[in-house]
Structure formats: structure tokens, C-alpha cells
mmCIF file of C-alpha atoms in Angstrom:
data_model
loop_
_atom_site.group_PDB
_atom_site.id
_atom_site.type_symbol
_atom_site.label_atom_id
_atom_site.label_comp_id
_atom_site.label_asym_id
_atom_site.label_seq_id
_atom_site.Cartn_x
_atom_site.Cartn_y
_atom_site.Cartn_z
ATOM 1 C CA UNK A 1 117.775 41.901 -15.495
ATOM 2 C CA UNK A 2 120.339 41.898 -18.331
ATOM 3 C CA UNK A 3 121.511 45.148 -19.916
ATOM 4 C CA UNK A 4 119.696 44.673 -23.220
ATOM 5 C CA UNK A 5 116.378 44.123 -21.504
ATOM 6 C CA UNK A 6 116.930 47.106 -19.242
ATOM 7 C CA UNK A 7 117.715 49.325 -22.244
ATOM 8 C CA UNK A 8 114.558 48.162 -23.981
ATOM 9 C CA UNK A 9 112.486 48.887 -20.865
ATOM 10 C CA UNK A 10 114.095 52.334 -20.514
ATOM 11 C CA UNK A 11 113.062 53.213 -24.049
ATOM 12 C CA UNK A 12 109.619 51.654 -23.576
ATOM 13 C CA UNK A 13 109.066 53.673 -20.417
ATOM 14 C CA UNK A 14 110.061 56.870 -22.192
ATOM 15 C CA UNK A 15 107.640 56.133 -25.050
ATOM 16 C CA UNK A 16 104.882 55.329 -22.548
ATOM 17 C CA UNK A 17 105.462 58.571 -20.720
ATOM 18 C CA UNK A 18 105.174 60.474 -24.014
ATOM 19 C CA UNK A 19 102.406 58.625 -25.834
ATOM 20 C CA UNK A 20 100.713 56.336 -23.328
ATOM 21 C CA UNK A 21 100.829 52.620 -22.665
ATOM 22 C CA UNK A 22 98.189 51.679 -25.206
ATOM 23 C CA UNK A 23 100.139 52.916 -28.212
ATOM 24 C CA UNK A 24 103.216 50.948 -27.095
ATOM 25 C CA UNK A 25 103.631 47.928 -29.352
ATOM 26 C CA UNK A 26 106.424 45.405 -29.831
ATOM 27 C CA UNK A 27 106.681 46.496 -33.473
ATOM 28 C CA UNK A 28 107.060 50.197 -32.610
ATOM 29 C CA UNK A 29 109.543 49.482 -29.853
ATOM 30 C CA UNK A 30 111.614 47.203 -32.104
ATOM 31 C CA UNK A 31 111.867 50.034 -34.637
ATOM 32 C CA UNK A 32 112.977 52.521 -31.968
ATOM 33 C CA UNK A 33 115.568 50.079 -30.622
ATOM 34 C CA UNK A 34 116.730 49.097 -34.130
ATOM 35 C CA UNK A 35 116.091 45.474 -33.240
ATOM 36 C CA UNK A 36 114.152 42.794 -35.075
ATOM 37 C CA UNK A 37 110.556 42.325 -33.989
ATOM 38 C CA UNK A 38 111.249 38.639 -33.309
ATOM 39 C CA UNK A 39 114.312 39.513 -31.196
ATOM 40 C CA UNK A 40 112.216 41.853 -29.116
ATOM 41 C CA UNK A 41 109.322 39.413 -28.970
ATOM 42 C CA UNK A 42 111.711 36.859 -27.408
ATOM 43 C CA UNK A 43 112.132 39.212 -24.424
ATOM 44 C CA UNK A 44 108.458 39.886 -23.776
ATOM 45 C CA UNK A 45 106.297 37.208 -25.482
ATOM 46 C CA UNK A 46 103.201 39.455 -25.732
ATOM 47 C CA UNK A 47 102.120 43.105 -25.765
ATOM 48 C CA UNK A 48 100.371 42.617 -22.427
ATOM 49 C CA UNK A 49 103.502 41.221 -20.854
ATOM 50 C CA UNK A 50 105.543 44.098 -22.295
ATOM 51 C CA UNK A 51 103.078 46.555 -20.759
ATOM 52 C CA UNK A 52 103.276 44.847 -17.369
ATOM 53 C CA UNK A 53 107.087 44.829 -17.485
ATOM 54 C CA UNK A 54 107.113 48.530 -18.372
ATOM 55 C CA UNK A 55 104.835 49.334 -15.434
ATOM 56 C CA UNK A 56 106.980 47.220 -13.097
ATOM 57 C CA UNK A 57 110.148 48.906 -14.352
ATOM 58 C CA UNK A 58 108.582 52.367 -14.020
ATOM 59 C CA UNK A 59 107.408 51.617 -10.516
ATOM 60 C CA UNK A 60 110.880 50.369 -9.486
ATOM 61 C CA UNK A 61 112.544 53.419 -11.057
ATOM 62 C CA UNK A 62 110.146 55.707 -9.175
ATOM 63 C CA UNK A 63 110.855 53.922 -5.903
ATOM 64 C CA UNK A 64 114.632 54.082 -6.414
ATOM 65 C CA UNK A 65 114.950 57.623 -7.748
ATOM 66 C CA UNK A 66 112.100 59.475 -6.008
ATOM 67 C CA UNK A 67 110.745 57.566 -3.049
ATOM 68 C CA UNK A 68 113.894 56.082 -1.467
ATOM 69 C CA UNK A 69 115.918 59.334 -1.442
ATOM 70 C CA UNK A 70 113.056 60.920 0.566
ATOM 71 C CA UNK A 71 113.503 58.204 3.208
ATOM 72 C CA UNK A 72 116.896 59.771 4.033
ATOM 73 C CA UNK A 73 115.017 62.778 5.495
ATOM 74 C CA UNK A 74 113.951 62.633 9.176
ATOM 75 C CA UNK A 75 110.751 60.694 9.894
ATOM 76 C CA UNK A 76 107.402 62.507 9.703
ATOM 77 C CA UNK A 77 106.666 65.773 7.922
ATOM 78 C CA UNK A 78 110.295 66.430 6.822
ATOM 79 C CA UNK A 79 110.151 63.144 4.948
ATOM 80 C CA UNK A 80 106.815 64.052 3.327
ATOM 81 C CA UNK A 81 108.265 67.418 2.262
ATOM 82 C CA UNK A 82 111.346 65.692 0.840
ATOM 83 C CA UNK A 83 109.149 63.417 -1.282
ATOM 84 C CA UNK A 84 107.133 66.341 -2.611
ATOM 85 C CA UNK A 85 110.258 68.344 -3.424
ATOM 86 C CA UNK A 86 111.689 65.389 -5.287
ATOM 87 C CA UNK A 87 108.526 64.568 -7.224
ATOM 88 C CA UNK A 88 108.843 67.138 -10.046
ATOM 89 C CA UNK A 89 112.183 65.446 -10.858
ATOM 90 C CA UNK A 90 110.158 62.470 -11.969
ATOM 91 C CA UNK A 91 107.825 64.294 -14.333
ATOM 92 C CA UNK A 92 109.612 65.357 -17.492
ATOM 93 C CA UNK A 93 113.041 64.314 -16.216
ATOM 94 C CA UNK A 94 113.241 60.800 -14.759
ATOM 95 C CA UNK A 95 110.762 59.973 -17.456
ATOM 96 C CA UNK A 96 110.397 62.034 -20.611
ATOM 97 C CA UNK A 97 106.849 63.307 -20.107
ATOM 98 C CA UNK A 98 104.037 62.607 -17.650
ATOM 99 C CA UNK A 99 104.240 59.936 -14.988
ATOM 100 C CA UNK A 100 103.758 56.761 -17.065
ATOM 101 C CA UNK A 101 101.885 55.053 -14.240
ATOM 102 C CA UNK A 102 99.356 57.838 -13.783
ATOM 103 C CA UNK A 103 99.054 58.110 -17.564
ATOM 104 C CA UNK A 104 98.322 54.398 -17.819
ATOM 105 C CA UNK A 105 95.719 54.769 -15.087
ATOM 106 C CA UNK A 106 93.744 57.115 -17.306
ATOM 107 C CA UNK A 107 94.071 54.824 -20.290
ATOM 108 C CA UNK A 108 93.380 51.489 -18.654
ATOM 109 C CA UNK A 109 90.754 52.599 -16.216
ATOM 110 C CA UNK A 110 87.964 50.834 -18.098
ATOM 111 C CA UNK A 111 89.974 48.109 -19.790
ATOM 112 C CA UNK A 112 89.710 44.873 -17.811
ATOM 113 C CA UNK A 113 92.611 42.448 -17.786
ATOM 114 C CA UNK A 114 95.954 41.581 -16.193
ATOM 115 C CA UNK A 115 97.647 44.891 -17.114
ATOM 116 C CA UNK A 116 94.955 46.872 -15.352
ATOM 117 C CA UNK A 117 95.064 44.537 -12.347
ATOM 118 C CA UNK A 118 98.812 44.997 -12.060
ATOM 119 C CA UNK A 119 98.444 48.763 -12.425
ATOM 120 C CA UNK A 120 95.778 48.940 -9.701
ATOM 121 C CA UNK A 121 98.098 46.900 -7.462
ATOM 122 C CA UNK A 122 100.975 49.366 -8.016
ATOM 123 C CA UNK A 123 98.704 52.354 -7.376
ATOM 124 C CA UNK A 124 97.234 50.831 -4.206
ATOM 125 C CA UNK A 125 100.759 50.111 -2.933
ATOM 126 C CA UNK A 126 101.768 53.691 -3.664
ATOM 127 C CA UNK A 127 98.711 55.092 -1.870
ATOM 128 C CA UNK A 128 99.556 52.823 1.081
ATOM 129 C CA UNK A 129 103.126 54.131 1.120
ATOM 130 C CA UNK A 130 101.820 57.706 1.268
ATOM 131 C CA UNK A 131 99.390 56.693 3.977
ATOM 132 C CA UNK A 132 102.268 55.115 5.936
ATOM 133 C CA UNK A 133 104.206 58.398 5.713
ATOM 134 C CA UNK A 134 101.266 60.082 7.416
ATOM 135 C CA UNK A 135 101.155 57.328 10.073
ATOM 136 C CA UNK A 136 104.828 57.976 10.810
ATOM 137 C CA UNK A 137 104.042 61.704 11.142
ATOM 138 C CA UNK A 138 101.442 60.690 13.737
ATOM 139 C CA UNK A 139 103.990 58.550 15.595
ATOM 140 C CA UNK A 140 106.403 61.484 15.607
ATOM 141 C CA UNK A 141 103.714 63.761 17.005
ATOM 142 C CA UNK A 142 103.666 65.957 13.874
ATOM 143 C CA UNK A 143 100.088 65.001 13.074
ATOM 144 C CA UNK A 144 97.419 64.511 15.763
ATOM 145 C CA UNK A 145 96.521 60.967 16.782
ATOM 146 C CA UNK A 146 93.098 61.088 15.112
ATOM 147 C CA UNK A 147 94.563 61.881 11.665
ATOM 148 C CA UNK A 148 92.933 59.981 8.802
ATOM 149 C CA UNK A 149 96.065 58.889 6.925
ATOM 150 C CA UNK A 150 94.128 57.540 3.949
ATOM 151 C CA UNK A 151 92.571 60.975 3.558
ATOM 152 C CA UNK A 152 96.041 62.527 3.736
ATOM 153 C CA UNK A 153 97.266 60.153 1.001
ATOM 154 C CA UNK A 154 94.272 61.075 -1.158
ATOM 155 C CA UNK A 155 94.919 64.787 -0.830
ATOM 156 C CA UNK A 156 98.659 64.346 -1.409
ATOM 157 C CA UNK A 157 98.221 62.366 -4.638
ATOM 158 C CA UNK A 158 95.556 64.846 -5.752
ATOM 159 C CA UNK A 159 98.010 67.736 -5.543
ATOM 160 C CA UNK A 160 100.608 65.781 -7.483
ATOM 161 C CA UNK A 161 98.011 65.072 -10.174
ATOM 162 C CA UNK A 162 97.045 68.744 -10.244
ATOM 163 C CA UNK A 163 100.675 69.653 -10.782
ATOM 164 C CA UNK A 164 100.998 67.161 -13.610
ATOM 165 C CA UNK A 165 97.808 68.330 -15.317
ATOM 166 C CA UNK A 166 98.620 72.051 -15.187
ATOM 167 C CA UNK A 167 102.393 72.163 -15.570
ATOM 168 C CA UNK A 168 102.149 73.158 -19.240
ATOM 169 C CA UNK A 169 99.416 75.746 -18.703
ATOM 170 C CA UNK A 170 100.098 79.366 -17.689
ATOM 171 C CA UNK A 171 99.260 78.492 -14.087
ATOM 172 C CA UNK A 172 102.580 78.575 -12.136
ATOM 173 C CA UNK A 173 102.174 74.890 -11.402
ATOM 174 C CA UNK A 174 105.461 74.436 -9.531
ATOM 175 C CA UNK A 175 104.710 77.309 -7.147
ATOM 176 C CA UNK A 176 101.115 76.075 -6.670
ATOM 177 C CA UNK A 177 102.371 72.570 -5.918
ATOM 178 C CA UNK A 178 104.592 73.943 -3.131
ATOM 179 C CA UNK A 179 101.859 76.162 -1.726
ATOM 180 C CA UNK A 180 99.205 73.418 -1.819
ATOM 181 C CA UNK A 181 101.528 71.027 -0.104
ATOM 182 C CA UNK A 182 102.393 73.487 2.668
ATOM 183 C CA UNK A 183 98.668 74.179 3.135
ATOM 184 C CA UNK A 184 97.978 70.459 3.351
ATOM 185 C CA UNK A 185 100.762 69.694 5.822
ATOM 186 C CA UNK A 186 99.888 72.714 7.996
ATOM 187 C CA UNK A 187 96.230 71.743 8.077
ATOM 188 C CA UNK A 188 97.054 68.201 9.136
ATOM 189 C CA UNK A 189 99.578 69.479 11.700
ATOM 190 C CA UNK A 190 96.980 71.692 13.290
ATOM 191 C CA UNK A 191 94.423 68.896 13.316
ATOM 192 C CA UNK A 192 90.958 69.457 12.019
ATOM 193 C CA UNK A 193 88.458 71.532 13.918
ATOM 194 C CA UNK A 194 85.604 69.105 13.552
ATOM 195 C CA UNK A 195 87.418 66.036 14.796
ATOM 196 C CA UNK B 1 75.170 70.639 -35.854
ATOM 197 C CA UNK B 2 73.083 68.020 -37.684
ATOM 198 C CA UNK B 3 71.883 64.881 -35.933
ATOM 199 C CA UNK B 4 74.206 62.475 -37.760
ATOM 200 C CA UNK B 5 77.246 64.501 -36.822
ATOM 201 C CA UNK B 6 76.116 64.787 -33.226
ATOM 202 C CA UNK B 7 75.590 61.013 -33.022
ATOM 203 C CA UNK B 8 79.071 60.438 -34.400
ATOM 204 C CA UNK B 9 80.564 62.846 -31.888
ATOM 205 C CA UNK B 10 78.657 61.194 -29.036
ATOM 206 C CA UNK B 11 80.107 57.813 -29.941
ATOM 207 C CA UNK B 12 83.572 59.339 -30.502
ATOM 208 C CA UNK B 13 83.476 60.999 -27.081
ATOM 209 C CA UNK B 14 82.490 57.720 -25.445
ATOM 210 C CA UNK B 15 85.377 55.903 -27.154
ATOM 211 C CA UNK B 16 87.771 58.681 -26.126
ATOM 212 C CA UNK B 17 86.642 58.454 -22.551
ATOM 213 C CA UNK B 18 87.270 54.698 -22.581
ATOM 214 C CA UNK B 19 90.425 54.355 -24.645
ATOM 215 C CA UNK B 20 91.910 57.818 -25.053
ATOM 216 C CA UNK B 21 92.020 60.337 -27.861
ATOM 217 C CA UNK B 22 95.085 58.904 -29.555
ATOM 218 C CA UNK B 23 93.515 55.562 -30.339
ATOM 219 C CA UNK B 24 90.480 57.264 -31.887
ATOM 220 C CA UNK B 25 90.671 56.932 -35.666
ATOM 221 C CA UNK B 26 88.214 57.626 -38.469
ATOM 222 C CA UNK B 27 88.432 53.937 -39.435
ATOM 223 C CA UNK B 28 87.607 52.696 -35.946
ATOM 224 C CA UNK B 29 84.807 55.192 -35.522
ATOM 225 C CA UNK B 30 83.304 54.309 -38.924
ATOM 226 C CA UNK B 31 83.199 50.667 -37.870
ATOM 227 C CA UNK B 32 81.493 51.516 -34.557
ATOM 228 C CA UNK B 33 78.961 53.722 -36.358
ATOM 229 C CA UNK B 34 78.415 51.173 -39.145
ATOM 230 C CA UNK B 35 79.229 53.887 -41.645
ATOM 231 C CA UNK B 36 81.641 53.904 -44.542
ATOM 232 C CA UNK B 37 85.064 55.375 -43.840
ATOM 233 C CA UNK B 38 84.594 57.834 -46.699
ATOM 234 C CA UNK B 39 81.195 58.901 -45.359
ATOM 235 C CA UNK B 40 82.719 59.620 -41.992
ATOM 236 C CA UNK B 41 85.746 61.275 -43.543
ATOM 237 C CA UNK B 42 83.388 63.737 -45.267
ATOM 238 C CA UNK B 43 82.317 65.003 -41.839
ATOM 239 C CA UNK B 44 85.788 65.495 -40.355
ATOM 240 C CA UNK B 45 88.384 65.647 -43.157
ATOM 241 C CA UNK B 46 91.281 64.501 -40.922
ATOM 242 C CA UNK B 47 92.037 62.635 -37.684
ATOM 243 C CA UNK B 48 93.306 65.865 -36.124
ATOM 244 C CA UNK B 49 90.089 67.658 -36.979
ATOM 245 C CA UNK B 50 88.044 64.762 -35.597
ATOM 246 C CA UNK B 51 90.038 64.966 -32.343
ATOM 247 C CA UNK B 52 89.466 68.720 -32.085
ATOM 248 C CA UNK B 53 85.729 68.298 -32.735
ATOM 249 C CA UNK B 54 85.530 65.596 -30.061
ATOM 250 C CA UNK B 55 87.260 67.836 -27.536
ATOM 251 C CA UNK B 56 84.971 70.730 -28.437
ATOM 252 C CA UNK B 57 81.889 68.534 -28.147
ATOM 253 C CA UNK B 58 83.099 67.111 -24.818
ATOM 254 C CA UNK B 59 83.780 70.566 -23.480
ATOM 255 C CA UNK B 60 80.315 71.794 -24.521
ATOM 256 C CA UNK B 61 78.655 68.729 -23.006
ATOM 257 C CA UNK B 62 80.545 69.307 -19.751
ATOM 258 C CA UNK B 63 79.490 72.956 -19.686
ATOM 259 C CA UNK B 64 75.843 72.117 -20.378
ATOM 260 C CA UNK B 65 75.435 69.087 -18.113
ATOM 261 C CA UNK B 66 77.814 69.824 -15.216
ATOM 262 C CA UNK B 67 78.871 73.448 -15.122
ATOM 263 C CA UNK B 68 75.661 75.289 -16.032
ATOM 264 C CA UNK B 69 73.384 73.423 -13.586
ATOM 265 C CA UNK B 70 75.758 74.528 -10.789
ATOM 266 C CA UNK B 71 75.137 78.149 -11.790
ATOM 267 C CA UNK B 72 71.557 77.734 -10.550
ATOM 268 C CA UNK B 73 72.917 77.543 -6.978
ATOM 269 C CA UNK B 74 73.441 80.823 -5.064
ATOM 270 C CA UNK B 75 76.656 82.738 -5.850
ATOM 271 C CA UNK B 76 79.813 81.894 -3.924
ATOM 272 C CA UNK B 77 80.532 78.730 -1.949
ATOM 273 C CA UNK B 78 77.068 77.146 -2.494
ATOM 274 C CA UNK B 79 77.784 77.297 -6.223
ATOM 275 C CA UNK B 80 81.226 75.743 -5.778
ATOM 276 C CA UNK B 81 79.702 72.948 -3.692
ATOM 277 C CA UNK B 82 77.014 72.381 -6.350
ATOM 278 C CA UNK B 83 79.682 71.981 -9.031
ATOM 279 C CA UNK B 84 81.634 69.498 -6.953
ATOM 280 C CA UNK B 85 78.519 67.490 -6.142
ATOM 281 C CA UNK B 86 77.635 67.351 -9.812
ATOM 282 C CA UNK B 87 81.109 66.427 -11.036
ATOM 283 C CA UNK B 88 80.987 62.655 -10.340
ATOM 284 C CA UNK B 89 77.945 62.569 -12.677
ATOM 285 C CA UNK B 90 80.375 63.363 -15.476
ATOM 286 C CA UNK B 91 82.877 60.607 -14.787
ATOM 287 C CA UNK B 92 81.540 57.224 -15.767
ATOM 288 C CA UNK B 93 78.034 58.552 -16.520
ATOM 289 C CA UNK B 94 77.912 61.616 -18.761
ATOM 290 C CA UNK B 95 80.830 59.998 -20.474
ATOM 291 C CA UNK B 96 81.494 56.284 -20.291
ATOM 292 C CA UNK B 97 84.812 56.325 -18.427
ATOM 293 C CA UNK B 98 87.262 59.022 -17.341
ATOM 294 C CA UNK B 99 86.860 62.664 -18.260
ATOM 295 C CA UNK B 100 87.927 62.638 -21.934
ATOM 296 C CA UNK B 101 89.487 66.089 -21.632
ATOM 297 C CA UNK B 102 91.674 65.221 -18.674
ATOM 298 C CA UNK B 103 92.512 61.906 -20.338
ATOM 299 C CA UNK B 104 93.588 63.721 -23.488
ATOM 300 C CA UNK B 105 95.718 66.057 -21.387
ATOM 301 C CA UNK B 106 97.813 63.106 -20.236
ATOM 302 C CA UNK B 107 98.134 61.760 -23.743
ATOM 303 C CA UNK B 108 98.857 64.956 -25.620
ATOM 304 C CA UNK B 109 100.990 66.654 -23.041
ATOM 305 C CA UNK B 110 104.170 66.226 -25.080
ATOM 306 C CA UNK B 111 102.665 66.063 -28.540
ATOM 307 C CA UNK B 112 102.906 69.458 -30.232
ATOM 308 C CA UNK B 113 100.252 70.532 -32.703
ATOM 309 C CA UNK B 114 96.792 72.051 -33.124
ATOM 310 C CA UNK B 115 94.966 69.380 -31.057
ATOM 311 C CA UNK B 116 97.193 70.054 -28.076
ATOM 312 C CA UNK B 117 96.841 73.809 -28.520
ATOM 313 C CA UNK B 118 93.056 73.494 -28.553
ATOM 314 C CA UNK B 119 93.152 71.223 -25.506
ATOM 315 C CA UNK B 120 95.346 73.659 -23.553
ATOM 316 C CA UNK B 121 92.893 76.426 -24.476
ATOM 317 C CA UNK B 122 89.930 74.429 -23.113
ATOM 318 C CA UNK B 123 91.832 73.581 -19.937
ATOM 319 C CA UNK B 124 92.907 77.163 -19.366
ATOM 320 C CA UNK B 125 89.325 78.334 -19.861
ATOM 321 C CA UNK B 126 88.128 75.746 -17.370
ATOM 322 C CA UNK B 127 90.752 76.773 -14.806
ATOM 323 C CA UNK B 128 89.658 80.383 -15.329
ATOM 324 C CA UNK B 129 86.015 79.438 -14.741
ATOM 325 C CA UNK B 130 86.981 77.777 -11.451
ATOM 326 C CA UNK B 131 89.050 80.812 -10.553
ATOM 327 C CA UNK B 132 86.067 83.048 -11.306
ATOM 328 C CA UNK B 133 83.909 80.966 -8.948
ATOM 329 C CA UNK B 134 86.395 81.763 -6.201
ATOM 330 C CA UNK B 135 86.340 85.473 -7.143
ATOM 331 C CA UNK B 136 82.559 85.448 -6.775
ATOM 332 C CA UNK B 137 82.979 83.818 -3.338
ATOM 333 C CA UNK B 138 85.237 86.786 -2.477
ATOM 334 C CA UNK B 139 82.621 89.262 -3.718
ATOM 335 C CA UNK B 140 80.000 87.508 -1.597
ATOM 336 C CA UNK B 141 82.256 87.717 1.453
ATOM 337 C CA UNK B 142 82.591 83.929 1.715
ATOM 338 C CA UNK B 143 86.321 84.062 1.041
ATOM 339 C CA UNK B 144 88.591 86.828 2.401
ATOM 340 C CA UNK B 145 89.620 89.635 0.030
ATOM 341 C CA UNK B 146 93.223 88.449 -0.215
ATOM 342 C CA UNK B 147 92.223 84.991 -1.513
ATOM 343 C CA UNK B 148 94.400 83.697 -4.338
ATOM 344 C CA UNK B 149 91.706 82.431 -6.694
ATOM 345 C CA UNK B 150 94.179 80.792 -9.055
ATOM 346 C CA UNK B 151 95.472 78.781 -6.115
ATOM 347 C CA UNK B 152 91.900 77.825 -5.242
ATOM 348 C CA UNK B 153 91.303 76.661 -8.831
ATOM 349 C CA UNK B 154 94.508 74.603 -8.708
ATOM 350 C CA UNK B 155 93.496 72.865 -5.493
ATOM 351 C CA UNK B 156 89.952 72.294 -6.734
ATOM 352 C CA UNK B 157 91.019 70.646 -9.994
ATOM 353 C CA UNK B 158 93.617 68.613 -8.064
ATOM 354 C CA UNK B 159 90.936 67.064 -5.883
ATOM 355 C CA UNK B 160 88.824 66.236 -8.922
ATOM 356 C CA UNK B 161 91.846 64.553 -10.509
ATOM 357 C CA UNK B 162 92.502 62.648 -7.299
ATOM 358 C CA UNK B 163 88.926 61.422 -7.354
ATOM 359 C CA UNK B 164 89.229 60.308 -10.947
ATOM 360 C CA UNK B 165 92.533 58.496 -10.351
ATOM 361 C CA UNK B 166 91.407 56.596 -7.259
ATOM 362 C CA UNK B 167 87.739 55.895 -7.916
ATOM 363 C CA UNK B 168 88.454 52.256 -8.915
ATOM 364 C CA UNK B 169 90.858 51.606 -6.053
ATOM 365 C CA UNK B 170 89.723 50.499 -2.577
ATOM 366 C CA UNK B 171 90.081 54.078 -1.340
ATOM 367 C CA UNK B 172 86.518 55.387 -0.759
ATOM 368 C CA UNK B 173 87.108 57.989 -3.450
ATOM 369 C CA UNK B 174 83.629 59.527 -3.379
ATOM 370 C CA UNK B 175 83.767 60.091 0.383
ATOM 371 C CA UNK B 176 87.338 61.444 0.126
ATOM 372 C CA UNK B 177 86.269 63.826 -2.638
ATOM 373 C CA UNK B 178 83.558 65.272 -0.388
ATOM 374 C CA UNK B 179 85.860 65.528 2.621
ATOM 375 C CA UNK B 180 88.718 67.120 0.656
ATOM 376 C CA UNK B 181 86.362 69.645 -0.841
ATOM 377 C CA UNK B 182 84.894 70.597 2.535
ATOM 378 C CA UNK B 183 88.432 70.955 3.914
ATOM 379 C CA UNK B 184 89.389 73.156 0.973
ATOM 380 C CA UNK B 185 86.345 75.419 1.189
ATOM 381 C CA UNK B 186 86.635 75.733 4.976
ATOM 382 C CA UNK B 187 90.320 76.637 4.757
ATOM 383 C CA UNK B 188 89.614 79.320 2.176
ATOM 384 C CA UNK B 189 86.631 80.589 4.183
ATOM 385 C CA UNK B 190 88.799 80.991 7.273
ATOM 386 C CA UNK B 191 91.562 82.677 5.293
ATOM 387 C CA UNK B 192 95.083 81.508 5.635
ATOM 388 C CA UNK B 193 97.132 82.193 8.741
ATOM 389 C CA UNK B 194 100.201 83.428 6.935
ATOM 390 C CA UNK B 195 98.457 85.959 4.731
#
């Protein structure tokens, strides 16, 4: 990717994180970048393609800045904890506001088309990555062998969403995120009674 | 509220649930309602006011159709379970798509102003209602006396958000919602080890 295109995508991602993917237009972005609309159009061809590129860029940025650093932690639960500790650096910092991918999920949920398909693909991949982290915790003997890793991924993403939704409310979201996560990991470590 | 206004708000809430609160305009709504823009403007005066009225209407509808029916269940954990069982009737049914209030939360998170203030008020009230449900479970002896009800509310809303975010993915969201909720209630019933 050339530098100009990367700078455009950086700005587009920031705008998406603040105002959503739907309100992102080539015209608006051109204004923000102080570029001509036709110059910007040459990079992306259509609004849909711009949206897809923004999602791809956001997903790559998340992988590089949040997910990969967690892989430096030892396999299993330490790695899961490292990811969770790193996650609030994404919200409000790595991007300007909410996670642009989760924000887009709310917006595009009912809007059929290639952008939604691409978004669902990214989300499924992310859920599978979380699920894999739980599988590794099983391999390491941190979680019992009968652990349902898809369930773990569901509960993990839920807590992250809860953090995102309440971080501006008087609800000590950061502390609750940590506590929820410890509760979740401990419960999975102990294995569930009814299994 | 007169019938015309209620019909407008119904349609506006549906559009919000599908496409978000930001893309809701008096012009767009007038077109959908086959009304004149000036006729619709007379009801709401401004886009901001329309957005606030939609949030208020959505919040009332949620209270009436989801929250209040749960109050018919016995106090404590049966009531919490009744709420959770009723919640998927809101997503995609009571409203057309995602919960319009949670959707707005993602959109307005960084956008200062009266709409955001009103939204944060609704959300805080809702979190307090969930917290109160946990307090009642304490009173009934279902949860131990040292239960952190704000933490319970955080984990409860997190699971609902997780359900909403994954319900279109191949992730058995409805089943995961039920399992997560049972795990949560059981953990709180047993009390936490480290308390």
C-alpha cells in the first residue's frame, strides 16, 4: 500500500470509529484529507469499496497492534490475559472512538451486500481466533479437555462489548472488564460442574 | 401521544434499528411516511428532537414489551431468567433489527450534545434496573449478601451485547446466550471464591 492510500485509510478509520461506516462518504473523506473528490475516487472507485478497504485496514491494524503483541505471552491463559489487557488500547486510542468493526456490525447488520459479507467474514475469523486461544489453553492443561471453546469465545467477546458500551457511563467499566475476565478465566479453569 | 405521532415514531424506531440513529432525518422519515416534510417538522421541530423522541419511544417500548412482562415472574433469579428469555423478542422482532438504543450508543459515543446525554441517561437507568434485579436476588437469598450488583449488571448486559453482535454469524448465538446466562446466574448463586 502506498503512503497516500494508507493516510487516507487512517483518516477514514478514525472517522468510522467516531461516526460509523454508513456516514463515511468519498466526498466527506476528500474534504477531511483536503484532496479532490476525483483524486480520492481514483483510489477507491466506489463507496462500497472504500468501506471494505476501511474494514480490511482496521482489521489489519487490530491484528498488528492488539492481537499479535498478545502472542508474545506464554501459550494458554497468560496469552488470553495479555489480549484482554491490551484491548482497551484499541478503543479510544488505536482508533479514535469505538471499535470501528463492532460499530459497523451494528450498522450493517440488516443491510445485505458485499460490505456486510466482508464484515461477517472478519468477525467470524476473529471469533475463531478467540476460540483457538481457548483450544491452546486446553492443550496447555489450563482449561479442561471438555471445554467448549466457541462458548469461551462468545463470553470473551461479550465482555469486550460490555466494556465498550459502558465505558462512558458511571460504571467503572475498566475495573468491571478486568473482574469479568478473571471470573470467566477462573470458571473455565475450574471446569464446569455440569459437564 | 396522538396516533399520528405514535405511527411516525414507530416507523422512525424501525428505521433506527435498521440503519442507525444518525442516518435518520426528517426528510427521509417524511418520505417513508408519505407526509410532507413541513408536516413532519411540525411534530418534531429539529433532527435532534426527533432523535431524542425516538430514543424515548424505544425505551418505553422496551420497558412495556420486554422489561415489565419479566416483572410478573417471582422476585430474584426467576425474574432475571424471565428477562433474558424475553430479550431476543426485542431484537429483530419488537424492533426490526438491532436494539436501537444499543445501536445509538455505538454511533453517538463520541458525539457530544443533548441526544447523547439523553441516551447515556437511558442506559444508566437500564443498568440500574438490572442492578436492582440483582439486589432483589440478594434480598431473596438467591445471591449471597456480598454480591456486587453493578458487576452483575455489567456481565448481564455484556452477554446481551454478545448475543446481538453474533446472532447473524454461524455461532449458535441463541444457545450461547442461554448457556452464558445460566453460567452467570449459577456463579453468582454460588458466590465467588475470593470474596
